[in-house]
CSV table of C-alpha atoms in Angstrom, one decimal:
chain,number,residue,atom,x,y,z
A,1,MET,CA,13.3,14.8,7.7
A,2,ARG,CA,12.4,14.3,4.1
A,3,PHE,CA,10.4,11.8,2.1
A,4,ALA,CA,11.5,11.8,-1.5
A,5,PRO,CA,9.4,9.6,-3.8
A,6,SER,CA,9.6,9.5,-7.6
A,7,PRO,CA,6.3,10.1,-9.5
A,8,THR,CA,6.7,7.2,-11.8
A,9,GLY,CA,3.9,4.8,-10.8
A,10,MET,CA,1.5,3.8,-8.0
A,11,PHE,CA,2.4,4.5,-4.4
A,12,HIS,CA,4.4,1.6,-3.0
A,13,VAL,CA,3.4,0.3,0.5
A,14,GLY,CA,7.0,0.3,1.4
A,15,GLY,CA,7.2,4.0,0.6
A,16,ALA,CA,4.1,4.6,2.7
A,17,ARG,CA,5.8,2.9,5.6
A,18,SER,CA,8.9,5.1,5.2
A,19,ALA,CA,6.8,8.2,4.9
A,20,LEU,CA,5.0,7.4,8.2
A,21,GLN,CA,8.2,6.8,10.0
A,22,ASN,CA,9.7,10.1,8.8
A,23,TRP,CA,6.6,11.9,9.7
A,24,ILE,CA,6.3,10.5,13.2
A,25,PHE,CA,10.1,11.0,13.9
A,26,ALA,CA,9.9,14.6,12.8
A,27,LYS,CA,6.9,15.2,15.1
A,28,GLN,CA,8.6,13.5,18.0
A,29,GLN,CA,11.8,15.7,17.6
A,30,GLY,CA,9.9,18.9,17.0
A,31,GLY,CA,11.3,18.9,13.5
A,32,VAL,CA,10.1,19.5,10.0
A,33,PHE,CA,8.8,16.9,7.5
A,34,VAL,CA,9.6,17.8,3.9
A,35,LEU,CA,8.0,16.2,0.8
A,36,ARG,CA,10.4,16.3,-2.1
A,37,VAL,CA,9.3,14.8,-5.4
A,38,GLU,CA,12.2,13.5,-7.4
A,39,ASP,CA,10.9,14.2,-10.8
A,40,THR,CA,14.1,14.3,-12.9
A,41,ASP,CA,13.2,11.1,-14.8
A,42,ALA,CA,11.3,13.1,-17.5
A,43,ALA,CA,10.5,10.0,-19.6
A,44,ARG,CA,8.6,8.3,-16.8
A,45,ASN,CA,7.2,11.1,-14.7
A,46,LYS,CA,3.5,12.1,-15.0
A,47,PRO,CA,1.6,14.9,-13.2
A,48,GLU,CA,-1.1,12.4,-12.1
A,49,TRP,CA,1.6,10.3,-10.3
A,50,THR,CA,2.5,13.3,-8.3
A,51,GLU,CA,-1.1,13.9,-7.3
A,52,GLY,CA,-1.3,10.2,-6.5
A,53,ILE,CA,1.5,10.6,-4.0
A,54,LEU,CA,-0.2,13.6,-2.3
A,55,SER,CA,-3.6,11.8,-2.1
A,56,ALA,CA,-2.0,8.6,-0.9
A,57,LEU,CA,-0.2,10.4,1.9
A,58,GLU,CA,-3.3,12.2,2.8
A,59,TRP,CA,-5.2,8.9,3.0
A,60,ILE,CA,-2.8,7.5,5.5
A,61,GLY,CA,-3.1,10.6,7.7
A,62,ILE,CA,-0.2,12.8,6.4
A,63,ALA,CA,-2.4,15.8,5.6
A,64,ARG,CA,-1.2,18.4,3.1
A,65,ASP,CA,-0.9,21.1,5.7
A,66,THR,CA,1.4,19.1,8.0
A,67,TYR,CA,4.5,19.2,5.9
A,68,GLU,CA,6.7,21.5,3.7
A,69,GLY,CA,6.4,21.1,0.0
A,70,PRO,CA,6.0,19.4,-2.3
A,71,TYR,CA,9.3,20.6,-3.7
A,72,PHE,CA,10.5,19.3,-7.0
A,73,GLN,CA,14.0,18.0,-7.7
A,74,SER,CA,13.9,19.4,-11.2
A,75,ALA,CA,13.8,22.9,-9.7
A,76,TYR,CA,17.2,22.5,-8.3
A,77,ALA,CA,19.0,21.6,-11.5
A,78,GLY,CA,21.2,24.7,-11.2
A,79,GLU,CA,22.4,23.7,-7.7
A,80,HIS,CA,23.2,20.2,-9.0
A,81,ARG,CA,25.4,21.4,-11.8
A,82,ALA,CA,27.1,24.0,-9.6
A,83,ALA,CA,28.0,21.2,-7.1
A,84,ALA,CA,29.4,19.0,-9.9
A,85,GLN,CA,31.5,21.9,-11.1
A,86,ARG,CA,32.8,22.6,-7.6
A,87,LEU,CA,33.9,18.9,-7.2
A,88,HIS,CA,35.6,19.0,-10.6
A,89,ASP,CA,37.4,22.3,-9.8
A,90,ALA,CA,38.6,20.9,-6.5
A,91,GLY,CA,40.1,17.9,-8.2
A,92,ARG,CA,37.5,15.6,-6.5
A,93,ALA,CA,36.0,14.6,-9.9
A,94,TYR,CA,37.2,14.0,-13.4
A,95,TYR,CA,35.8,13.4,-16.9
A,96,CYS,CA,35.8,9.9,-18.3
A,97,ASP,CA,35.0,8.7,-21.8
A,98,CYS,CA,35.2,5.0,-21.1
A,99,THR,CA,32.4,2.8,-22.3
A,100,ARG,CA,31.3,-0.3,-20.5
A,101,GLU,CA,32.7,-2.4,-23.3
A,102,ALA,CA,36.1,-0.7,-23.0
A,103,VAL,CA,36.3,-1.3,-19.2
A,104,GLN,CA,35.3,-4.9,-19.7
A,105,ALA,CA,38.0,-5.4,-22.4
A,106,ARG,CA,40.6,-4.0,-20.0
A,107,THR,CA,39.6,-5.9,-16.9
A,108,GLY,CA,38.6,-9.1,-18.7
A,109,SER,CA,35.5,-9.3,-16.5
A,110,GLN,CA,31.9,-8.1,-16.8
A,111,TYR,CA,31.5,-8.1,-13.1
A,112,GLN,CA,34.5,-5.9,-12.1
A,113,GLY,CA,33.8,-2.3,-11.5
A,114,TYR,CA,35.4,0.8,-13.1
A,115,ASP,CA,39.2,0.6,-13.1
A,116,GLY,CA,40.1,4.3,-12.8
A,117,PHE,CA,41.6,4.5,-16.3
A,118,CYS,CA,40.7,8.2,-16.8
A,119,ARG,CA,41.8,9.4,-13.4
A,120,ASP,CA,44.9,11.2,-14.5
A,121,ARG,CA,44.2,11.8,-18.2
A,122,GLY,CA,42.9,15.3,-17.5
A,123,LEU,CA,40.1,15.1,-20.0
A,124,PRO,CA,38.0,18.3,-20.5
A,125,PRO,CA,34.2,18.1,-20.5
A,126,GLY,CA,32.8,17.0,-23.8
A,127,GLU,CA,30.1,15.0,-25.5
A,128,GLY,CA,29.8,11.5,-24.1
A,129,ARG,CA,32.2,12.2,-21.2
A,130,ALA,CA,30.7,11.4,-17.8
A,131,LEU,CA,31.9,13.1,-14.6
A,132,ARG,CA,33.3,10.6,-12.1
A,133,PHE,CA,33.9,11.2,-8.4
A,134,ARG,CA,37.5,10.4,-7.3
A,135,THR,CA,37.1,8.1,-4.3
A,136,PRO,CA,39.9,7.9,-1.7
A,137,ASP,CA,42.4,5.1,-2.1
A,138,GLU,CA,42.8,4.6,1.7
A,139,GLY,CA,40.8,4.7,4.8
A,140,ALA,CA,37.2,3.8,5.4
A,141,THR,CA,33.8,5.5,5.4
A,142,VAL,CA,31.8,5.0,8.6
A,143,VAL,CA,28.0,5.4,8.3
A,144,VAL,CA,26.3,6.4,11.5
A,145,ASP,CA,23.0,4.5,11.3
A,146,LEU,CA,20.3,4.6,14.1
A,147,ILE,CA,19.1,1.1,13.1
A,148,ARG,CA,22.3,-0.7,11.9
A,149,GLY,CA,25.0,0.8,14.1
A,150,GLU,CA,28.0,1.9,12.3
A,151,PRO,CA,28.5,0.0,9.0
A,152,THR,CA,32.0,0.5,7.7
A,153,PHE,CA,33.0,0.5,4.0
A,154,GLU,CA,36.6,0.4,2.9
A,155,ASN,CA,37.2,3.2,0.4
A,156,LYS,CA,39.5,1.2,-1.8
A,157,LEU,CA,36.5,-1.1,-2.6
A,158,ILE,CA,34.3,1.8,-3.7
A,159,GLU,CA,34.8,2.5,-7.4
A,160,ASP,CA,35.1,6.0,-8.9
A,161,PHE,CA,31.3,6.4,-9.5
A,162,VAL,CA,29.5,8.7,-12.0
A,163,ILE,CA,28.0,11.8,-10.6
A,164,ALA,CA,27.0,13.5,-13.9
A,165,ARG,CA,26.1,12.1,-17.3
A,166,GLY,CA,27.7,13.0,-20.6
A,167,ASP,CA,25.1,15.7,-21.2
A,168,GLY,CA,25.9,17.3,-17.8
A,169,SER,CA,22.8,16.1,-16.0
A,170,PRO,CA,23.4,14.8,-12.5
A,171,VAL,CA,22.7,11.3,-11.5
A,172,PHE,CA,20.6,10.3,-8.4
A,173,LEU,CA,23.6,10.1,-6.1
A,174,LEU,CA,24.6,13.7,-6.5
A,175,ALA,CA,21.2,15.3,-6.9
A,176,ASN,CA,19.9,13.6,-3.8
A,177,VAL,CA,22.9,14.8,-1.7
A,178,VAL,CA,22.7,18.4,-3.0
A,179,ASP,CA,18.9,18.5,-2.4
A,180,ASP,CA,19.4,17.3,1.2
A,181,MET,CA,22.1,20.0,1.7
A,182,THR,CA,20.0,22.7,0.2
A,183,MET,CA,17.0,21.8,2.3
A,184,GLY,CA,19.0,21.4,5.6
A,185,ILE,CA,18.1,17.7,6.1
A,186,THR,CA,19.6,16.4,9.3
A,187,HIS,CA,18.2,12.9,9.4
A,188,VAL,CA,17.5,10.5,6.5
A,189,ILE,CA,15.1,7.5,7.1
A,190,ARG,CA,14.9,5.4,4.0
A,191,ALA,CA,14.8,1.8,2.8
A,192,GLU,CA,17.6,-0.7,3.3
A,193,GLU,CA,18.1,-1.0,-0.5
A,194,HIS,CA,19.7,2.5,-0.4
A,195,LEU,CA,22.4,1.4,2.1
A,196,PRO,CA,25.0,0.5,-0.6
A,197,ASN,CA,24.6,4.1,-1.9
A,198,THR,CA,25.2,5.6,1.5
A,199,PRO,CA,29.0,5.5,1.6
A,200,LYS,CA,29.2,7.1,-1.8
A,201,GLN,CA,26.8,9.8,-0.8
A,202,GLN,CA,28.6,10.4,2.5
A,203,LEU,CA,31.8,10.9,0.5
A,204,LEU,CA,30.0,13.5,-1.5
A,205,TRP,CA,28.8,15.3,1.6
A,206,ASP,CA,32.4,15.4,2.9
A,207,ALA,CA,33.8,16.5,-0.4
A,208,LEU,CA,31.3,19.4,-0.5
A,209,GLY,CA,32.3,20.4,3.0
A,210,VAL,CA,29.0,19.7,4.7
A,211,LYS,CA,28.4,17.4,7.7
A,212,PRO,CA,26.4,14.3,6.5
A,213,PRO,CA,23.0,13.5,8.0
A,214,ILE,CA,22.3,10.8,10.5
A,215,TRP,CA,21.0,7.8,8.6
A,216,ALA,CA,18.4,5.2,9.4
A,217,HIS,CA,17.9,2.4,6.9
A,218,VAL,CA,14.7,0.6,7.7
A,219,PRO,CA,14.3,-3.1,6.7
A,220,VAL,CA,13.3,-4.2,3.3
A,221,VAL,CA,9.7,-5.3,2.9
A,222,VAL,CA,9.4,-8.9,1.6
A,223,ASN,CA,6.6,-11.3,0.4
A,224,GLU,CA,5.8,-14.7,1.8
A,225,LYS,CA,8.7,-16.2,-0.1
A,226,ARG,CA,11.0,-13.6,1.5
A,227,GLN,CA,11.5,-11.9,-1.8
A,228,LYS,CA,11.6,-8.1,-1.9
A,229,LEU,CA,8.2,-6.8,-2.8
A,230,SER,CA,8.0,-6.2,-6.6
A,231,LYS,CA,5.6,-4.1,-8.6
A,232,ARG,CA,5.7,-6.7,-11.3
A,233,ARG,CA,4.9,-9.7,-9.0
A,234,ASP,CA,3.3,-8.5,-5.8
A,235,LYS,CA,0.3,-6.4,-4.8
A,236,VAL,CA,2.2,-3.3,-3.6
A,237,ALA,CA,0.2,-0.2,-4.6
A,238,LEU,CA,-1.3,1.6,-1.7
A,239,GLU,CA,-4.1,2.8,-3.9
A,240,ALA,CA,-5.1,-0.7,-4.8
A,241,TYR,CA,-5.6,-1.5,-1.1
A,242,ARG,CA,-7.6,1.7,-0.6
A,243,ASP,CA,-9.9,0.9,-3.5
A,244,GLU,CA,-10.4,-2.6,-2.3
A,245,GLY,CA,-11.8,-1.2,0.9
A,246,TYR,CA,-9.0,-1.2,3.5
A,247,LEU,CA,-9.4,1.4,6.1
A,248,ALA,CA,-6.7,4.0,6.4
A,249,ALA,CA,-6.4,3.5,10.2
A,250,ALA,CA,-5.9,-0.2,9.7
A,251,MET,CA,-3.4,0.2,6.9
A,252,ARG,CA,-1.2,2.7,8.8
A,253,ASN,CA,-1.3,0.7,12.0
A,254,TYR,CA,-0.2,-2.4,10.0
A,255,LEU,CA,2.5,-0.5,8.1
A,256,MET,CA,4.1,0.7,11.3
A,257,LEU,CA,4.5,-2.9,12.5
A,258,LEU,CA,6.8,-3.7,9.5
A,259,GLY,CA,10.0,-3.9,11.6
A,260,TRP,CA,8.7,-2.4,14.9
A,261,ALA,CA,6.1,-3.3,17.6
A,262,PRO,CA,4.4,-1.3,20.4
A,263,SER,CA,4.9,-2.3,24.0
A,264,GLY,CA,3.1,-5.3,25.4
A,265,ASP,CA,1.6,-8.2,23.7
A,266,ARG,CA,-0.5,-6.2,21.3
A,267,GLU,CA,-0.5,-5.0,17.7
A,268,ILE,CA,-3.8,-3.2,17.1
A,269,VAL,CA,-3.3,0.0,19.0
A,270,PRO,CA,-4.6,3.6,18.8
A,271,TRP,CA,-2.5,5.8,16.5
A,272,SER,CA,-1.7,8.0,19.5
A,273,VAL,CA,0.1,5.1,21.1
A,274,ILE,CA,2.2,4.6,18.0
A,275,GLU,CA,3.1,8.2,17.8
A,276,GLU,CA,4.1,8.2,21.5
A,277,GLU,CA,6.0,4.8,21.5
A,278,PHE,CA,7.7,4.6,18.1
A,279,ARG,CA,11.5,4.6,18.4
A,280,LEU,CA,13.8,4.4,15.4
A,281,THR,CA,16.4,2.7,17.5
A,282,GLU,CA,13.9,-0.1,18.2
A,283,VAL,CA,13.3,-0.9,14.5
A,284,ASN,CA,14.4,-4.5,13.7
A,285,PRO,CA,16.9,-4.5,10.8
A,286,SER,CA,15.8,-7.9,9.6
A,287,PRO,CA,13.5,-8.1,6.5
A,288,ALA,CA,9.8,-7.3,7.3
A,289,PHE,CA,7.2,-9.7,5.9
A,290,PHE,CA,4.2,-7.9,4.4
A,291,ASP,CA,1.5,-10.5,5.2
A,292,GLU,CA,-1.7,-9.6,3.3
A,293,LYS,CA,-3.7,-12.2,5.2
A,294,LYS,CA,-2.7,-10.5,8.5
A,295,LEU,CA,-3.5,-7.1,7.1
A,296,ARG,CA,-6.9,-8.4,6.0
A,297,ALA,CA,-7.6,-9.7,9.5
A,298,PHE,CA,-6.5,-6.3,10.9
A,299,ASN,CA,-8.9,-4.5,8.6
A,300,GLY,CA,-11.7,-6.7,9.7
A,301,GLU,CA,-11.1,-5.8,13.3
A,302,TYR,CA,-11.1,-2.1,12.5
A,303,ILE,CA,-14.3,-2.5,10.5
A,304,ARG,CA,-16.1,-4.2,13.3
A,305,ALA,CA,-14.9,-1.5,15.7
A,306,LEU,CA,-16.6,1.3,13.7
A,307,PRO,CA,-19.8,2.8,15.0
A,308,VAL,CA,-22.6,1.7,12.7
A,309,ASP,CA,-23.1,5.1,11.2
A,310,GLU,CA,-19.4,5.4,10.4
A,311,PHE,CA,-19.5,2.0,8.8
A,312,VAL,CA,-22.5,3.0,6.6
A,313,ALA,CA,-20.6,6.2,5.6
A,314,ALA,CA,-17.4,4.2,4.8
A,315,CYS,CA,-19.3,1.8,2.5
A,316,GLN,CA,-20.7,4.6,0.3
A,317,PRO,CA,-18.0,4.6,-2.4
A,318,TRP,CA,-18.7,0.9,-3.1
A,319,LEU,CA,-22.5,1.5,-3.0
A,320,THR,CA,-22.3,4.3,-5.6
A,321,GLY,CA,-18.9,4.0,-7.4
A,322,THR,CA,-16.2,6.6,-7.8
A,323,GLY,CA,-13.6,7.5,-10.3
A,324,THR,CA,-11.4,4.6,-9.2
A,325,ILE,CA,-14.1,2.2,-7.7
A,326,ALA,CA,-16.4,0.4,-10.1
A,327,PRO,CA,-20.1,1.2,-9.8
A,328,PRO,CA,-22.3,-1.5,-8.1
A,329,PRO,CA,-24.4,-3.8,-10.3
A,330,TRP,CA,-27.6,-2.1,-9.5
A,331,LEU,CA,-29.0,1.2,-10.9
A,332,PRO,CA,-28.7,4.2,-8.7
A,333,GLU,CA,-32.5,4.5,-8.4
A,334,GLU,CA,-32.7,0.9,-7.2
A,335,PHE,CA,-30.7,1.7,-4.1
A,336,ASP,CA,-32.6,2.0,-0.8
A,337,ALA,CA,-30.7,3.7,1.9
A,338,ASP,CA,-33.1,2.6,4.6
A,339,ALA,CA,-32.8,-1.0,3.5
A,340,PHE,CA,-29.0,-0.8,3.6
A,341,ALA,CA,-29.1,0.8,7.0
A,342,ALA,CA,-31.2,-2.1,8.3
A,343,VAL,CA,-28.7,-4.8,7.2
A,344,ALA,CA,-25.5,-2.8,7.8
A,345,PRO,CA,-25.0,-4.1,11.3
A,346,LEU,CA,-25.3,-7.7,10.0
A,347,ALA,CA,-22.8,-7.0,7.2
A,348,GLN,CA,-20.4,-5.2,9.4
A,349,THR,CA,-19.5,-8.4,11.3
A,350,ARG,CA,-19.0,-10.5,8.2
A,351,ILE,CA,-16.7,-8.5,5.9
A,352,ALA,CA,-13.0,-7.9,6.0
A,353,VAL,CA,-12.7,-5.3,3.3
A,354,LEU,CA,-15.4,-2.7,2.4
A,355,SER,CA,-15.6,-3.9,-1.2
A,356,GLU,CA,-17.2,-7.1,0.1
A,357,ILE,CA,-20.3,-5.2,1.0
A,358,VAL,CA,-21.5,-5.3,-2.6
A,359,PRO,CA,-22.0,-9.1,-3.0
A,360,ASN,CA,-23.5,-9.2,0.5
A,361,VAL,CA,-26.3,-6.7,-0.2
A,362,ASP,CA,-26.8,-6.7,-4.0
A,363,PHE,CA,-29.9,-9.0,-3.6
A,364,LEU,CA,-31.7,-6.1,-2.0
A,365,PHE,CA,-31.2,-3.7,-4.9
A,366,LEU,CA,-31.4,-5.9,-8.0
A,367,ALA,CA,-34.7,-6.6,-9.7
A,368,GLU,CA,-33.6,-10.3,-9.8
A,369,PRO,CA,-30.9,-12.0,-7.8
A,370,SER,CA,-27.6,-12.7,-9.5
A,371,ILE,CA,-27.5,-16.5,-9.4
A,372,ASP,CA,-24.3,-18.3,-8.8
A,373,GLU,CA,-24.7,-21.4,-10.9
A,374,ALA,CA,-22.5,-23.5,-8.6
A,375,ALA,CA,-24.5,-22.5,-5.6
A,376,TRP,CA,-27.7,-23.3,-7.5
A,377,ALA,CA,-26.5,-26.8,-8.4
A,378,LYS,CA,-25.5,-27.4,-4.8
A,379,ALA,CA,-28.8,-26.2,-3.2
A,380,MET,CA,-31.4,-27.2,-5.8
A,381,LYS,CA,-31.2,-31.0,-5.5
A,382,GLU,CA,-34.0,-33.5,-5.3
A,383,GLY,CA,-36.8,-32.3,-3.0
A,384,ALA,CA,-35.9,-28.6,-3.5
A,385,ALA,CA,-39.1,-27.9,-5.6
A,386,ASP,CA,-41.4,-29.4,-2.9
A,387,LEU,CA,-39.6,-27.4,-0.2
A,388,LEU,CA,-39.9,-24.2,-2.1
A,389,ASP,CA,-43.7,-24.8,-2.7
A,390,ALA,CA,-44.1,-25.4,1.0
A,391,ALA,CA,-42.1,-22.3,1.9
A,392,VAL,CA,-44.2,-20.2,-0.4
A,393,ALA,CA,-47.4,-21.5,1.2
A,394,GLY,CA,-46.1,-20.9,4.7
A,395,TYR,CA,-44.8,-17.4,4.0
A,396,THR,CA,-47.9,-16.4,2.2
A,397,ALA,CA,-50.0,-17.3,5.2
A,398,LEU,CA,-47.8,-15.4,7.7
A,399,GLU,CA,-49.5,-12.6,9.5
A,400,SER,CA,-46.3,-11.0,10.8
A,401,TRP,CA,-43.4,-10.6,8.4
A,402,ASP,CA,-40.5,-10.7,10.8
A,403,ALA,CA,-37.3,-12.7,11.1
A,404,GLU,CA,-38.5,-14.9,14.0
A,405,SER,CA,-41.7,-15.8,12.2
A,406,LEU,CA,-39.9,-16.5,9.0
A,407,LYS,CA,-37.4,-18.8,10.8
A,408,SER,CA,-40.0,-20.8,12.7
A,409,THR,CA,-42.1,-21.3,9.6
A,410,LEU,CA,-39.1,-22.7,7.6
A,411,GLU,CA,-38.2,-24.9,10.6
A,412,VAL,CA,-41.6,-26.5,10.4
A,413,VAL,CA,-41.4,-26.9,6.7
A,414,GLY,CA,-38.0,-28.6,7.0
A,415,ALA,CA,-39.0,-30.8,9.9
A,416,GLN,CA,-41.9,-32.1,7.9
A,417,ARG,CA,-39.4,-33.3,5.4
A,418,GLY,CA,-36.8,-34.6,7.8
A,419,LEU,CA,-34.5,-31.7,7.4
A,420,LYS,CA,-32.7,-29.5,9.9
A,421,LEU,CA,-32.9,-25.8,9.4
A,422,GLY,CA,-29.5,-25.5,7.8
A,423,LYS,CA,-30.5,-27.9,5.0
A,424,ALA,CA,-34.0,-26.4,4.7
A,425,GLN,CA,-32.8,-22.9,4.2
A,426,ALA,CA,-30.2,-23.6,1.5
A,427,PRO,CA,-32.7,-23.6,-1.4
A,428,VAL,CA,-34.5,-20.5,0.0
A,429,ARG,CA,-31.3,-18.6,0.4
A,430,VAL,CA,-30.1,-19.3,-3.2
A,431,ALA,CA,-33.6,-18.5,-4.6
A,432,VAL,CA,-33.6,-15.2,-2.9
A,433,THR,CA,-30.0,-14.0,-2.8
A,434,GLY,CA,-28.4,-16.1,-5.5
A,435,ARG,CA,-25.7,-17.5,-3.2
A,436,THR,CA,-25.2,-20.1,-0.5
A,437,VAL,CA,-23.5,-17.7,1.9
A,438,GLY,CA,-24.3,-14.2,3.0
A,439,LEU,CA,-26.1,-12.2,5.6
A,440,PRO,CA,-28.4,-14.0,8.1
A,441,LEU,CA,-31.2,-15.3,6.0
A,442,PHE,CA,-34.3,-14.4,7.9
A,443,GLU,CA,-33.2,-10.9,8.8
A,444,SER,CA,-32.5,-10.5,5.1
A,445,LEU,CA,-36.0,-11.7,4.1
A,446,GLU,CA,-37.5,-9.3,6.6
A,447,VAL,CA,-35.8,-6.4,4.9
A,448,LEU,CA,-36.4,-7.6,1.4
A,449,GLY,CA,-40.1,-7.8,2.1
A,450,ARG,CA,-43.0,-10.2,1.6
A,451,GLU,CA,-43.7,-9.5,-2.1
A,452,ARG,CA,-40.2,-9.6,-3.4
A,453,THR,CA,-39.3,-12.7,-1.3
A,454,LEU,CA,-42.4,-14.6,-2.6
A,455,THR,CA,-41.7,-13.5,-6.2
A,456,ARG,CA,-38.2,-14.9,-6.1
A,457,LEU,CA,-39.2,-18.2,-4.4
A,458,ARG,CA,-41.8,-18.7,-7.1
A,459,ALA,CA,-39.4,-17.8,-9.9
A,460,ALA,CA,-36.9,-20.3,-8.5
A,461,ARG,CA,-39.6,-23.0,-8.4
A,462,LEU,CA,-40.5,-22.4,-12.0
A,463,ARG,CA,-36.8,-22.7,-13.0
A,464,LEU,CA,-36.8,-26.2,-11.4
A,465,VAL,CA,-39.6,-27.4,-13.7
């Protein structure tokens, strides 16, 4: 098996899905998973994109010591050129100097493919002369596909396609085939979008005298409008989900459901079950909907299933910042690990992605709360000043600063003003945390402490003057 990404941008979630399928299938068959970086697009390739591929694979569980490579396509340029020469020498390819405009002028259509004009001209190699493969005029090419059966393509409908550019450099079709031959690839699992290329590549395998691999074209991944996921339009970068706080275990579980499902009426399953039950032949060929809302719900389930100490550890990048994750709004010295540990179990049940931890706990580590003005306007209506005064008086007199005492005190304050607890706590919550929603209020006040709580309530009262 091989996974062959191009280092030309962020790591696509569809590519991550294909990588996992290749990796699992290789393990199931006792085979080898090869990582081949197709880096021949020199204008767009960057070393950091290659490192991004390696780190993204590692994040979803494909560790660097579990596969061969990375190998680089550019290192096989000699093999590519030698294959092109063999095809030419055998009469299976010919040089062509036709421009797109010339073909269009002859055919009278911008949609019709190449018309074979140079097939028998016997042109030698030269500047601006591409090398075209001579496709058979008769018969059909049958693709053996573990997911799609045996798609059949009439050879007469396949144009003589380019295999090397005018400068002698091979195009993707040839380079990909030669690399697979060189590396002994027996099975190719890749995206459905490559299916139209497959008969052409299979003809190249045959012409070079090597048995083609067994193919498996997995379904295209689409958005809610059933459009193919696009880097320009959709959120497709695996790194973006990682930096937003999706857990690797949740992401790879979800990716494997794009076109396949484990046994029984279940979707969230241990990875060991997926490794055991996944079957290529059971993959549905229909387009697979990448539902970000469903992924978010998945992630929330995975977060809630973590032991608290693992949840605390998982939150650390967002509590401190990293090279790709922005630092939190508080100064490092303001962070209190004990305070965070005290509220972590409360936060764990309320967030769906780890980045949401910051707005849930920032009130603990900022000198003053970050006030949401809309929340302030909603909570600080008529009677709020009187309620805050009473809350300050009641909390100042408390002998025990604990959640239950804080709650019962505010219940009394609210009842005296004809307010239920939900209404009474709104001004207090906004005064202390800056928001109308967040962690349970009274447990939060207990952790924040008497002095800081009273200071914020008094500051809010003064702001109402």
